[in-house]
XYZ file of C-alpha atoms in Angstrom:
560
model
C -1.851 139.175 -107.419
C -2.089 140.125 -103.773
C 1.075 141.681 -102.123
C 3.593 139.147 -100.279
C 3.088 136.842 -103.193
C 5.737 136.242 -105.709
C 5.703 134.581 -108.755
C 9.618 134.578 -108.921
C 11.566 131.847 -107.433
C 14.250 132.235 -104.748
C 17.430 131.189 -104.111
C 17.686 127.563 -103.792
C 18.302 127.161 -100.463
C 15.183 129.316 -99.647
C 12.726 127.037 -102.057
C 9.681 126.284 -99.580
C 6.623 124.990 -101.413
C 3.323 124.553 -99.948
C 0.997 123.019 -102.864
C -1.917 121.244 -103.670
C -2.554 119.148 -106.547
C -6.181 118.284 -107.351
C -9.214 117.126 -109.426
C -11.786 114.905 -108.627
C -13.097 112.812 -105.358
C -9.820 111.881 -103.613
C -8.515 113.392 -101.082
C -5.848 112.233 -98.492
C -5.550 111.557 -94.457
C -4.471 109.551 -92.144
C -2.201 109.446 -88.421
C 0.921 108.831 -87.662
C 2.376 107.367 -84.477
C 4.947 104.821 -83.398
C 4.404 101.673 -85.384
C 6.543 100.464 -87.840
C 10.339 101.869 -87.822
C 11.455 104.654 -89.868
C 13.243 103.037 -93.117
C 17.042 103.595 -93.331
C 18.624 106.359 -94.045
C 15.733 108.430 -92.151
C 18.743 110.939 -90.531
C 19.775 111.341 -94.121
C 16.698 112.402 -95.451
C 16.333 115.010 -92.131
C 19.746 116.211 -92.966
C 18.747 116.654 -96.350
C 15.025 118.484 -95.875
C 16.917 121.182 -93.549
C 19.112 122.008 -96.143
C 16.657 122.345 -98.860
C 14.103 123.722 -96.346
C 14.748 127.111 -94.725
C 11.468 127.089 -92.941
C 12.673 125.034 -89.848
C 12.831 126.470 -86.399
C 16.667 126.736 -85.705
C 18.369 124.455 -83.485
C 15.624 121.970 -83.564
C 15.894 118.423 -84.573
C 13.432 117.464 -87.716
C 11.279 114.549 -87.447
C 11.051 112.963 -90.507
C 7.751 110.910 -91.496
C 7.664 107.649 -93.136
C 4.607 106.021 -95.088
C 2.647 103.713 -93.501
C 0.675 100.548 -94.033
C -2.780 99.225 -93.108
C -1.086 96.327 -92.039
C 1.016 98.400 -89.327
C -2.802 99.985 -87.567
C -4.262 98.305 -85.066
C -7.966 97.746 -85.722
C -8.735 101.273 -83.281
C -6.106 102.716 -85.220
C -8.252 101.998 -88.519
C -11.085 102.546 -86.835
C -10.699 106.277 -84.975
C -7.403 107.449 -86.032
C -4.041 107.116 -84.388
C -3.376 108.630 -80.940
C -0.317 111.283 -80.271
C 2.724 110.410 -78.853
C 5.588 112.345 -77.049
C 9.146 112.166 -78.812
C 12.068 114.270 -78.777
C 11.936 117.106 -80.512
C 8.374 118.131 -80.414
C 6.759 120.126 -77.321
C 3.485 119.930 -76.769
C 1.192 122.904 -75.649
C 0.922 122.906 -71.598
C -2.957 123.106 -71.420
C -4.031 120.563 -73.673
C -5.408 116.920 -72.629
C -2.832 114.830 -74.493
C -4.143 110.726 -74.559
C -1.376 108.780 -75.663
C -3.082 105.667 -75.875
C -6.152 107.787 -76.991
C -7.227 105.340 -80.059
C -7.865 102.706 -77.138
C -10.389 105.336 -75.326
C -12.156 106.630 -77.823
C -15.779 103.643 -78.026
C -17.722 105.493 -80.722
C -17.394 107.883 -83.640
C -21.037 109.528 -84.932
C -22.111 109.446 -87.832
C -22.651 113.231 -87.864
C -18.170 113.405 -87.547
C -18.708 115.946 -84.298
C -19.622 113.857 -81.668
C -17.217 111.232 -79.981
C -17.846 108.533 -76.771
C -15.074 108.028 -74.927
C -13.932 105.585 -71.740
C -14.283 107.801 -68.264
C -12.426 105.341 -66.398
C -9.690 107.454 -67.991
C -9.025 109.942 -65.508
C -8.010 112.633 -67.705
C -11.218 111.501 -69.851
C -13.405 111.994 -66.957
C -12.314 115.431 -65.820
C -12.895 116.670 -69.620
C -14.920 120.006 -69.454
C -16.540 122.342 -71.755
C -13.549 124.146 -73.536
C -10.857 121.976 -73.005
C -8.315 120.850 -75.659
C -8.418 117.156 -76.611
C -5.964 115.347 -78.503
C -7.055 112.173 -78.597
C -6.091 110.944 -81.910
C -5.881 112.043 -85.875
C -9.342 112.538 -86.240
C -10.736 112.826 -82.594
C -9.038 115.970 -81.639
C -10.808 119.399 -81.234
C -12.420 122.007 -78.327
C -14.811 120.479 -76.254
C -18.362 122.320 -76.902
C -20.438 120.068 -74.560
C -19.616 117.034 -72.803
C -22.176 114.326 -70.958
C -21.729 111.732 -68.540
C -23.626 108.622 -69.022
C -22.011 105.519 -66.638
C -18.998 104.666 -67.532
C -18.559 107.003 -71.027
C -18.024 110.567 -71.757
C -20.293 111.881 -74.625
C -18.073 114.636 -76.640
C -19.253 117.662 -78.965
C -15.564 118.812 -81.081
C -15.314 121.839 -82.483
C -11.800 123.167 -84.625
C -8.412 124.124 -83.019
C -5.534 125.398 -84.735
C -2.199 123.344 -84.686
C -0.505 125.796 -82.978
C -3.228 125.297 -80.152
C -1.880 121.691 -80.165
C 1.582 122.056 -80.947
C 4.415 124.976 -78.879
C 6.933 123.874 -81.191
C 8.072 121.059 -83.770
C 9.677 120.166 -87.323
C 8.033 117.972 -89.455
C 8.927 116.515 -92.794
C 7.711 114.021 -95.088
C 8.655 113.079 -98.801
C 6.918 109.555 -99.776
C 5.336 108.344 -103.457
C 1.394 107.740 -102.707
C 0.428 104.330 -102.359
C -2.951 104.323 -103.325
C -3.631 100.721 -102.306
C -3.091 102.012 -98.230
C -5.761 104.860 -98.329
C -8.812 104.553 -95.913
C -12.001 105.635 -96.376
C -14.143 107.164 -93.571
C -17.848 107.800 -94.251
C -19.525 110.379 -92.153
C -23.466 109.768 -93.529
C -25.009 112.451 -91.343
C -22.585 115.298 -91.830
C -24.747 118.523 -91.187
C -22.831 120.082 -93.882
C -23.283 117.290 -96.762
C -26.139 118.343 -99.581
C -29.642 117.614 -97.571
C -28.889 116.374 -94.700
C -30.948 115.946 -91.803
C -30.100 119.254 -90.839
C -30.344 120.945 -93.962
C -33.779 119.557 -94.522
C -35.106 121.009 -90.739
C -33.280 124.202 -91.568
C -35.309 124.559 -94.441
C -38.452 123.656 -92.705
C -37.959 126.406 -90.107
C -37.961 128.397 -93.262
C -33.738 129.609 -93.255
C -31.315 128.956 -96.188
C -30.710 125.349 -96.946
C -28.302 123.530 -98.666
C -30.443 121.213 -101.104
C -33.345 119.671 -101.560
C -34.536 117.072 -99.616
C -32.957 113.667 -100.000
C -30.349 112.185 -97.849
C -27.010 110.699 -98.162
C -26.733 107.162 -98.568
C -23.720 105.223 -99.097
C -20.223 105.562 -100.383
C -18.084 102.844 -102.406
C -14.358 104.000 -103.223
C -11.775 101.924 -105.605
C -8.579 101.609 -106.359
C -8.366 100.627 -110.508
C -5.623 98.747 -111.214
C -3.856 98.981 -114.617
C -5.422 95.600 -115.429
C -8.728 97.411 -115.012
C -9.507 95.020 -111.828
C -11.239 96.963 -109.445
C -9.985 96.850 -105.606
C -12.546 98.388 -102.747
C -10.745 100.382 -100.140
C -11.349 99.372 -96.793
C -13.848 101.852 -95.082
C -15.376 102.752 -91.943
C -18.817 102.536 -91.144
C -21.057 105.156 -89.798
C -20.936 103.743 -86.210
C -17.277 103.753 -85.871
C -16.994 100.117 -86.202
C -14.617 98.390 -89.476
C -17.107 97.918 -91.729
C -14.266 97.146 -94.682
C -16.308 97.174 -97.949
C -19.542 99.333 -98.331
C -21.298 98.391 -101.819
C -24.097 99.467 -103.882
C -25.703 97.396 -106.069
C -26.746 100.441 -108.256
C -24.996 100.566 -111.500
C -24.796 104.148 -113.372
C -26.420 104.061 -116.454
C -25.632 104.993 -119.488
C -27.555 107.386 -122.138
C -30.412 105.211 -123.700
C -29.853 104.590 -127.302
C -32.846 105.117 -128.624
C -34.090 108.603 -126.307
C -32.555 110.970 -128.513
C -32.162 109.863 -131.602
C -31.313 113.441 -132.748
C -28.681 113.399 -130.206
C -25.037 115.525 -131.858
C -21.474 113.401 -131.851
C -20.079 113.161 -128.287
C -23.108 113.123 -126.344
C -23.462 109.726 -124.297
C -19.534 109.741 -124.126
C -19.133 110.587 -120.652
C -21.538 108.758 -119.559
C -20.542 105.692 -121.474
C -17.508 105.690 -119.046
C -18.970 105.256 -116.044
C -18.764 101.879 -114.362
C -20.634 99.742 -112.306
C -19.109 100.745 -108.433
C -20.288 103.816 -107.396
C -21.299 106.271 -104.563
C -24.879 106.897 -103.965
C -24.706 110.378 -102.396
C -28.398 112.024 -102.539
C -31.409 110.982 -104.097
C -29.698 109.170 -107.093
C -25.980 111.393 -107.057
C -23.408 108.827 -107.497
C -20.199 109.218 -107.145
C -16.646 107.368 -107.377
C -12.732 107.892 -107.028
C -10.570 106.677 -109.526
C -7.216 106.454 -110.058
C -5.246 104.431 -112.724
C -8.383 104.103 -114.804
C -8.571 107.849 -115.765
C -5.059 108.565 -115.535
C -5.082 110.174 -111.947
C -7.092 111.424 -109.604
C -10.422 111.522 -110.911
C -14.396 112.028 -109.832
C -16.841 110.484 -111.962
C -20.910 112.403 -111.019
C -24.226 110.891 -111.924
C -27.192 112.751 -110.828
C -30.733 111.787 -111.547
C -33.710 113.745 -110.318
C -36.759 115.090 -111.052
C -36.325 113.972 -114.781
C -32.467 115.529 -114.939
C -29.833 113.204 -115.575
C -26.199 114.583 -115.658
C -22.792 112.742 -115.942
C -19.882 114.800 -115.032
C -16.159 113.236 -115.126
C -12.999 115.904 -113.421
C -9.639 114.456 -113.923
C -6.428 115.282 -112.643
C -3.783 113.357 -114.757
C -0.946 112.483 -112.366
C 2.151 110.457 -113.378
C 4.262 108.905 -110.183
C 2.321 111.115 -107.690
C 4.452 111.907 -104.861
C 3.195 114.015 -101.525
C 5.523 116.498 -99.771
C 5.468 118.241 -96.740
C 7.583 120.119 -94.365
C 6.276 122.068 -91.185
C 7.530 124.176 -88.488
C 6.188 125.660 -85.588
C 7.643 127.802 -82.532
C 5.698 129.363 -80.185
C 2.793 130.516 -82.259
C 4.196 131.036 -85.721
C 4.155 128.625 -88.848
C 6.354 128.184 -92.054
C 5.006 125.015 -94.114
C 5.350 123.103 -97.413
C 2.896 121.043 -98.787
C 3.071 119.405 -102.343
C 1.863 116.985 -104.593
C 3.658 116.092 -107.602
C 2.885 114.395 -110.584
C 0.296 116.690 -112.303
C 0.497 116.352 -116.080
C -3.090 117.623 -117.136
C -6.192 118.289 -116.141
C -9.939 117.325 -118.179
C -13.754 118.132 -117.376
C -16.644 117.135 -119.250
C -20.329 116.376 -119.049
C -23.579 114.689 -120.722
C -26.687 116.162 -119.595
C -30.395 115.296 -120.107
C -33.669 116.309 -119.566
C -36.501 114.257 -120.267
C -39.929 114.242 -121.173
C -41.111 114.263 -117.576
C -38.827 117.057 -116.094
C -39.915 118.780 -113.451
C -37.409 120.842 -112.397
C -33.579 121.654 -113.031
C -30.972 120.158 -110.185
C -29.245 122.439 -107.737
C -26.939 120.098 -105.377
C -24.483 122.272 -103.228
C -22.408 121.024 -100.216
C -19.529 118.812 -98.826
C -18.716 115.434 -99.842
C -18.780 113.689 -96.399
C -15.984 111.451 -96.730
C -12.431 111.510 -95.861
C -10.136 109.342 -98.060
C -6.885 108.853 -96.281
C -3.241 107.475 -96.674
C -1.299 106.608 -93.265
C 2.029 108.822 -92.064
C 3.652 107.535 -89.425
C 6.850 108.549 -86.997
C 6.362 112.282 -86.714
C 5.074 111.308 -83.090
C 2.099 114.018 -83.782
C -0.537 112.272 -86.063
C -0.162 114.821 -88.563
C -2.572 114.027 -91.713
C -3.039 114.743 -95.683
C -6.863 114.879 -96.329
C -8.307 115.802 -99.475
C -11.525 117.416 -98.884
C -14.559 118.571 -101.592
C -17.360 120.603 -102.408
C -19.378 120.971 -105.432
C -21.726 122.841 -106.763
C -24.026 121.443 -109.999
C -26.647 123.233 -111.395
C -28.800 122.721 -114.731
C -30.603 124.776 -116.789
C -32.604 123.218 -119.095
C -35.964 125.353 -120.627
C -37.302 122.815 -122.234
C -37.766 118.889 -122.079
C -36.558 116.227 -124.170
C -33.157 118.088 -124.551
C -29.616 116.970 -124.227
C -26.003 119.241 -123.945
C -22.405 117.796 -124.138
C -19.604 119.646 -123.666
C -15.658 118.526 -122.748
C -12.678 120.461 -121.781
C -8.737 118.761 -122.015
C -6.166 120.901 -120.928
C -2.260 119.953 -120.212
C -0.336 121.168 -117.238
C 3.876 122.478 -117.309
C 4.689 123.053 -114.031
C 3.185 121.985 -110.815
C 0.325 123.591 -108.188
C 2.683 124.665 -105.751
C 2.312 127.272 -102.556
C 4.993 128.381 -100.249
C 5.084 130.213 -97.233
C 7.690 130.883 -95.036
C 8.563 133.972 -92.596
C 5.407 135.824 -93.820
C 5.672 135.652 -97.642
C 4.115 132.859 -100.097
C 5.718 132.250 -102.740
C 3.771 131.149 -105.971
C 5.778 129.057 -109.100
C 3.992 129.617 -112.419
C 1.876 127.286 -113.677
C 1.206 126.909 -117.247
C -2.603 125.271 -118.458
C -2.590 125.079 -122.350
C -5.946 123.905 -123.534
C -6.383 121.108 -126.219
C -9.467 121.931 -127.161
C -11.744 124.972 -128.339
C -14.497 124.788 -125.121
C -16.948 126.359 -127.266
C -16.972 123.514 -130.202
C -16.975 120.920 -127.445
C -20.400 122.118 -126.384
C -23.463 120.319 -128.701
C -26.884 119.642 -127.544
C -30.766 119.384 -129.315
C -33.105 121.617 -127.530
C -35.748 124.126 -128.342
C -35.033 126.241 -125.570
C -31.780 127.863 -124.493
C -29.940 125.092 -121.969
C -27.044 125.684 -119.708
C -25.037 123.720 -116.978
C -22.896 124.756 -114.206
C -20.309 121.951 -112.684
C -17.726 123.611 -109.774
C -15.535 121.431 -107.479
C -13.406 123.089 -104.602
C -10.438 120.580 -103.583
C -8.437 121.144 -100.541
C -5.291 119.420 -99.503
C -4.810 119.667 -96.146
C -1.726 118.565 -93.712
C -2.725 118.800 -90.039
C -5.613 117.059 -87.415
C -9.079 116.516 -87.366
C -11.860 115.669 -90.064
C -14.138 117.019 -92.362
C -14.674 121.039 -92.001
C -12.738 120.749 -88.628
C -9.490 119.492 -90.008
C -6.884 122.314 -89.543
C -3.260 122.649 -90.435
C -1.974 124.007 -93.906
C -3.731 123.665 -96.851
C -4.196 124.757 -100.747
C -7.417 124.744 -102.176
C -8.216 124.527 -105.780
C -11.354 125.758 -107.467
C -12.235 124.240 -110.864
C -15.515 125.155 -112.984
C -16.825 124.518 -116.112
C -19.839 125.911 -117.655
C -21.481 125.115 -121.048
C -24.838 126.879 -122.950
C -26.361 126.639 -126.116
C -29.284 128.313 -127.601
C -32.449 126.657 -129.010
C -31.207 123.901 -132.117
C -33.627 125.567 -134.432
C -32.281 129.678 -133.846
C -28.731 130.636 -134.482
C -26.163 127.948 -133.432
C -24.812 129.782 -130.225
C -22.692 127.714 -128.400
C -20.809 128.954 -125.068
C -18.412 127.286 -122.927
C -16.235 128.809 -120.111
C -13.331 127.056 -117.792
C -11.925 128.686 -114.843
C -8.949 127.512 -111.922
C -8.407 129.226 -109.067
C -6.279 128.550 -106.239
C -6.485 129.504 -102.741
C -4.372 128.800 -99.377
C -3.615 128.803 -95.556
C -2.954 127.598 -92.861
C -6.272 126.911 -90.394
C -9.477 125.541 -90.881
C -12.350 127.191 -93.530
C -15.687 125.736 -93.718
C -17.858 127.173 -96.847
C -20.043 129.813 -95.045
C -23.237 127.563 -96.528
C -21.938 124.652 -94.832
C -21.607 126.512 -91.453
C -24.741 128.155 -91.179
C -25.816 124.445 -91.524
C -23.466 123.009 -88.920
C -23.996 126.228 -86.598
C -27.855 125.647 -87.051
C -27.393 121.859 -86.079
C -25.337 122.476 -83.138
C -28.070 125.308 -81.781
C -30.222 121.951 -81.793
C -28.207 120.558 -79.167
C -27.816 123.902 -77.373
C -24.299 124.408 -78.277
C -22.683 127.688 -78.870
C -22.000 128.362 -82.454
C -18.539 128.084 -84.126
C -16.511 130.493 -86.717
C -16.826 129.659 -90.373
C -13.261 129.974 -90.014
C -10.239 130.606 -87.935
C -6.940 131.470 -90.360
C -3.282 131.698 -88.820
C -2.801 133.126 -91.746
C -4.352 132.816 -95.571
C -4.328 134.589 -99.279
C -5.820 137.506 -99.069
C -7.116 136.942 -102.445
C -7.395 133.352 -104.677
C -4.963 133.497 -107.805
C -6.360 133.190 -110.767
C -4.978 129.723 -112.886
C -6.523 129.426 -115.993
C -9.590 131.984 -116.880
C -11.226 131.045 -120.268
C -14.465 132.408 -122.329
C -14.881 130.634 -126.068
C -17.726 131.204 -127.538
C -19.000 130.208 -131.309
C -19.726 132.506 -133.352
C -17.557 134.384 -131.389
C -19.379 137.613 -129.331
C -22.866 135.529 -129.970
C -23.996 135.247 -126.298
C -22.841 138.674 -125.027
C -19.485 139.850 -123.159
């Protein structure tokens, strides 16, 4: 445990929690603005946050945040974000371009989430300038790398800001249940960072690190599963900016053939028997989907096919009444925040993998998931936003064809993922993972060669502006992995599996140094200066370590 970090809790009037509470492809953000009136009892609920909350600036009113509807956003709203608007009690920073009515100016979004065209018969639009601040709304918000003329629009390049660039001083607070039915989805296709991209590919072709192989990203489809099992399509935002409300895919994840591997152990083919028709089509045959109800929670559900790998990977986060909290406070430079979602009851991983007769090479995907899945705040006057963000990392390694591994991990959660920090010191509850099941027995497979898979998923909640690797405010991030091996069927019956949590924090913006050399390389394209992989008010020095487990059978078989 780093120093400044406690595991202890304090007295209760000094309980500040900033958490994160994660598992799968979900991931929260939205605006907030003047729309539809706080509910009653809103002074209440201020009076009530600084009194549980010591992290408030002193003397300063709190602005307390209500939950909003897709029904309250206007169709620019939906489409770009919501703009920022002045109200008592929070004081903007003197030498940013503030646009009120922003969501109104702002005529495209690109598909590569950096670029924005906006209306110069704004003044304030028109006498934008390389390095300027520009709040404009939730999402279009950032420091202006380039900027272009063309008639009557102003082409923008965004880079990060912090919030305290934004914001000289302010208290926030929000305490709402998720509604899961009011999240929006917005697809950014050609995300430099997301596994081959355009970018990736030409990086790779000019013979520097890449992120993948080549492939591109295709579509997304998220859903909302009701208890009924009926599934509900989120509304989501096309690549161009405009509403496009439902993307589909016609392209069903398949199951394990029956008859492919006869020999195939008990358990394989139940992951993938799961999986159900909606999905996302992410690169070159990766399909993905959020659930919710149907698993329990927050949950991804993975199918890869390529080069004659197929791999089915489910992550759950079991949430019961999920419920997102947040306080912040800033003043003059210097941030105390809470961030939490409750609810978490469990967490389970698992995986069918396959390699067929005409393999040709094991899968290596690594990148960002380019979407943003968000849920609307409103009346904080600030658009202030909860995004869940992801990474992954899959790789396989099969040494021989016509071979198949399985292997599941269920674990139950006491406790909640919770960080605080307030006046310099985080503060970190304990968190107890008990797991149901021995990893290592969980891990079957028919091979003649040794085979191995590596699944990792890095979730970040963040609270703050912005989108994608951009977005910066306060955040947790938690890093799950499982991995799985097993040695040839025929040689001694080896079987490892290993499960690791890890959880990490700040308050800023991080981009995965992969993912930047990407961006960085994209934006040298267009002659732009490159950005910082990451810009930290302040972060753990060091992640804390969750759950950290090694089982294998018979035990000390494949080495320490």
């Amino acid at each position: 445990m780093n120093a400044g970090v406690s595991t202890q809790p304090r007295r209760a009037q000094r309980v500040v929690r900033i958490a994160g509470a994660f598992a799968a492809t979900l991931c929260v953000l939205a605006g907030c603005g003047s729309h539809a009136p706080a509910p009653p009892g809103a002074a209440t609920q201020a009076a009530q946050a600084a009194a549980a909350w010591d992290g408030f600036v002193a003397g300063a009113p709190v602005v307390v945040g209500h939950a909003l509807k897709l029904g309250d956003l206007s169709p620019t709203e939906l489409k770009y974000g919501i703009a920022p608007k002045r109200v008592p009690g929070v004081v903007y920073q003197d030498n940013i371009v503030l646009l009120e009515n922003g969501d109104k100016l702002v005529r495209a979004a690109a598909s590569d989430g950096i670029g924005w065209t906006l209306d110069a018969s704004d003044a304030h639009v028109a006498a934008l300038k390389t390095g300027d601040v520009v709040f404009a709304t939730s999402r279009c918000v950032g420091r202006v790398l380039s900027v272009a003329r063309e008639g009557n629009e102003v082409k923008l390049l965004l880079g990060p800001v912090q919030i305290t660039d934004l914001v000289k001083q302010g208290n926030f607070s929000y305490e709402q249940p998720l509604d899961l039915h009011s999240l929006v989805v917005y697809s950014v296709p050609d995300y430099p960072g997301a596994p081959n991209s355009a970018a990736a590919n030409q990086m790779s072709q000019d013979g520097q690190t890449a992120i993948g192989d080549a492939g591109m990203w295709r579509h997304a489809d998220y859903y909302v599963v009701e208890p009924n099992g009926a599934w509900t399509p989120l509304p989501a935002i096309g690549r161009d900016g405009t509403a496009a409300r439902f993307i589909h895919t016609d392209v069903p994840v398949p199951g394990v053939p029956g008859t492919a591997f006869p020999g195939a152990p008990p358990g394989f083919g139940d992951i993938a028997a799961q999986a159900p028709p909606p999905t996302v089509d992410m690169v070159n045959g990766m399909q993905m989907y959020a659930c919710s109800f149907d698993c329990g929670g927050l949950g991804l559900k993975l199918y890869q096919k390529k080069a004659g790998v197929q791999v089915w990977i489910n992550a759950i986060f079991h949430l019961q009444s999920p419920t997102l909290v947040f306080h912040l406070s800033i003043n003059s430079g210097a941030v105390n925040a809470h961030v939490e979602l409750r609810g978490g009851v469990g967490f389970s991983l698992g995986f069918d993998a396959l390699a067929a007769q005409d393999m040709q090479a094991n899968l290596k995907e690594i990148g960002v998931v380019p979407v943003d899945l968000t849920i609307p705040l409103g009346g904080m006057g600030v658009p202030l936003t909860a995004m869940f963000q992801q990474s992954l990392n899959l790789g396989s390694g099969f040494s021989a064809k016509t071979s198949v591994l399985h292997a599941v991990g269920d674990f139950s959660a006491s406790g909640a993922i919770l960080m605080d920090y307030v006046n310099g010191r985080w503060n970190i509850p304990p968190l107890q993972m008990t797991l149901k099941n021995n990893l290592a027995a969980a891990v079957s497979g028919v091979s003649v060669g040794i085979n191995s898979l590596v699944f990792a998923i890095d979730q970040r909640l963040l609270v703050g502006v912005g989108a994608l690797g951009f977005a910066a405010g306060p955040y947790v991030n938690l890093v799950s992995s499982i991995t799985a091996l097993k040695q040839a069927s025929q040689a001694v019956d080896c079987r490892q599996g290993t499960f690791g949590m890890q959880l990490g924090g700040g308050i800023g913006y991080a981009i995965p140094k992969v993912v930047a050399k990407v961006i960085n390389f994209f934006l040298g394209l267009v002659h732009v200066d490159p950005v910082p992989a990451s810009g930290f008010i302040v972060r753990l020095k060091d992640m804390i370590p969750l759950v950290d487990l090694r089982q294998q059978i018979p035990e000390g078989c494949a080495g320490k």
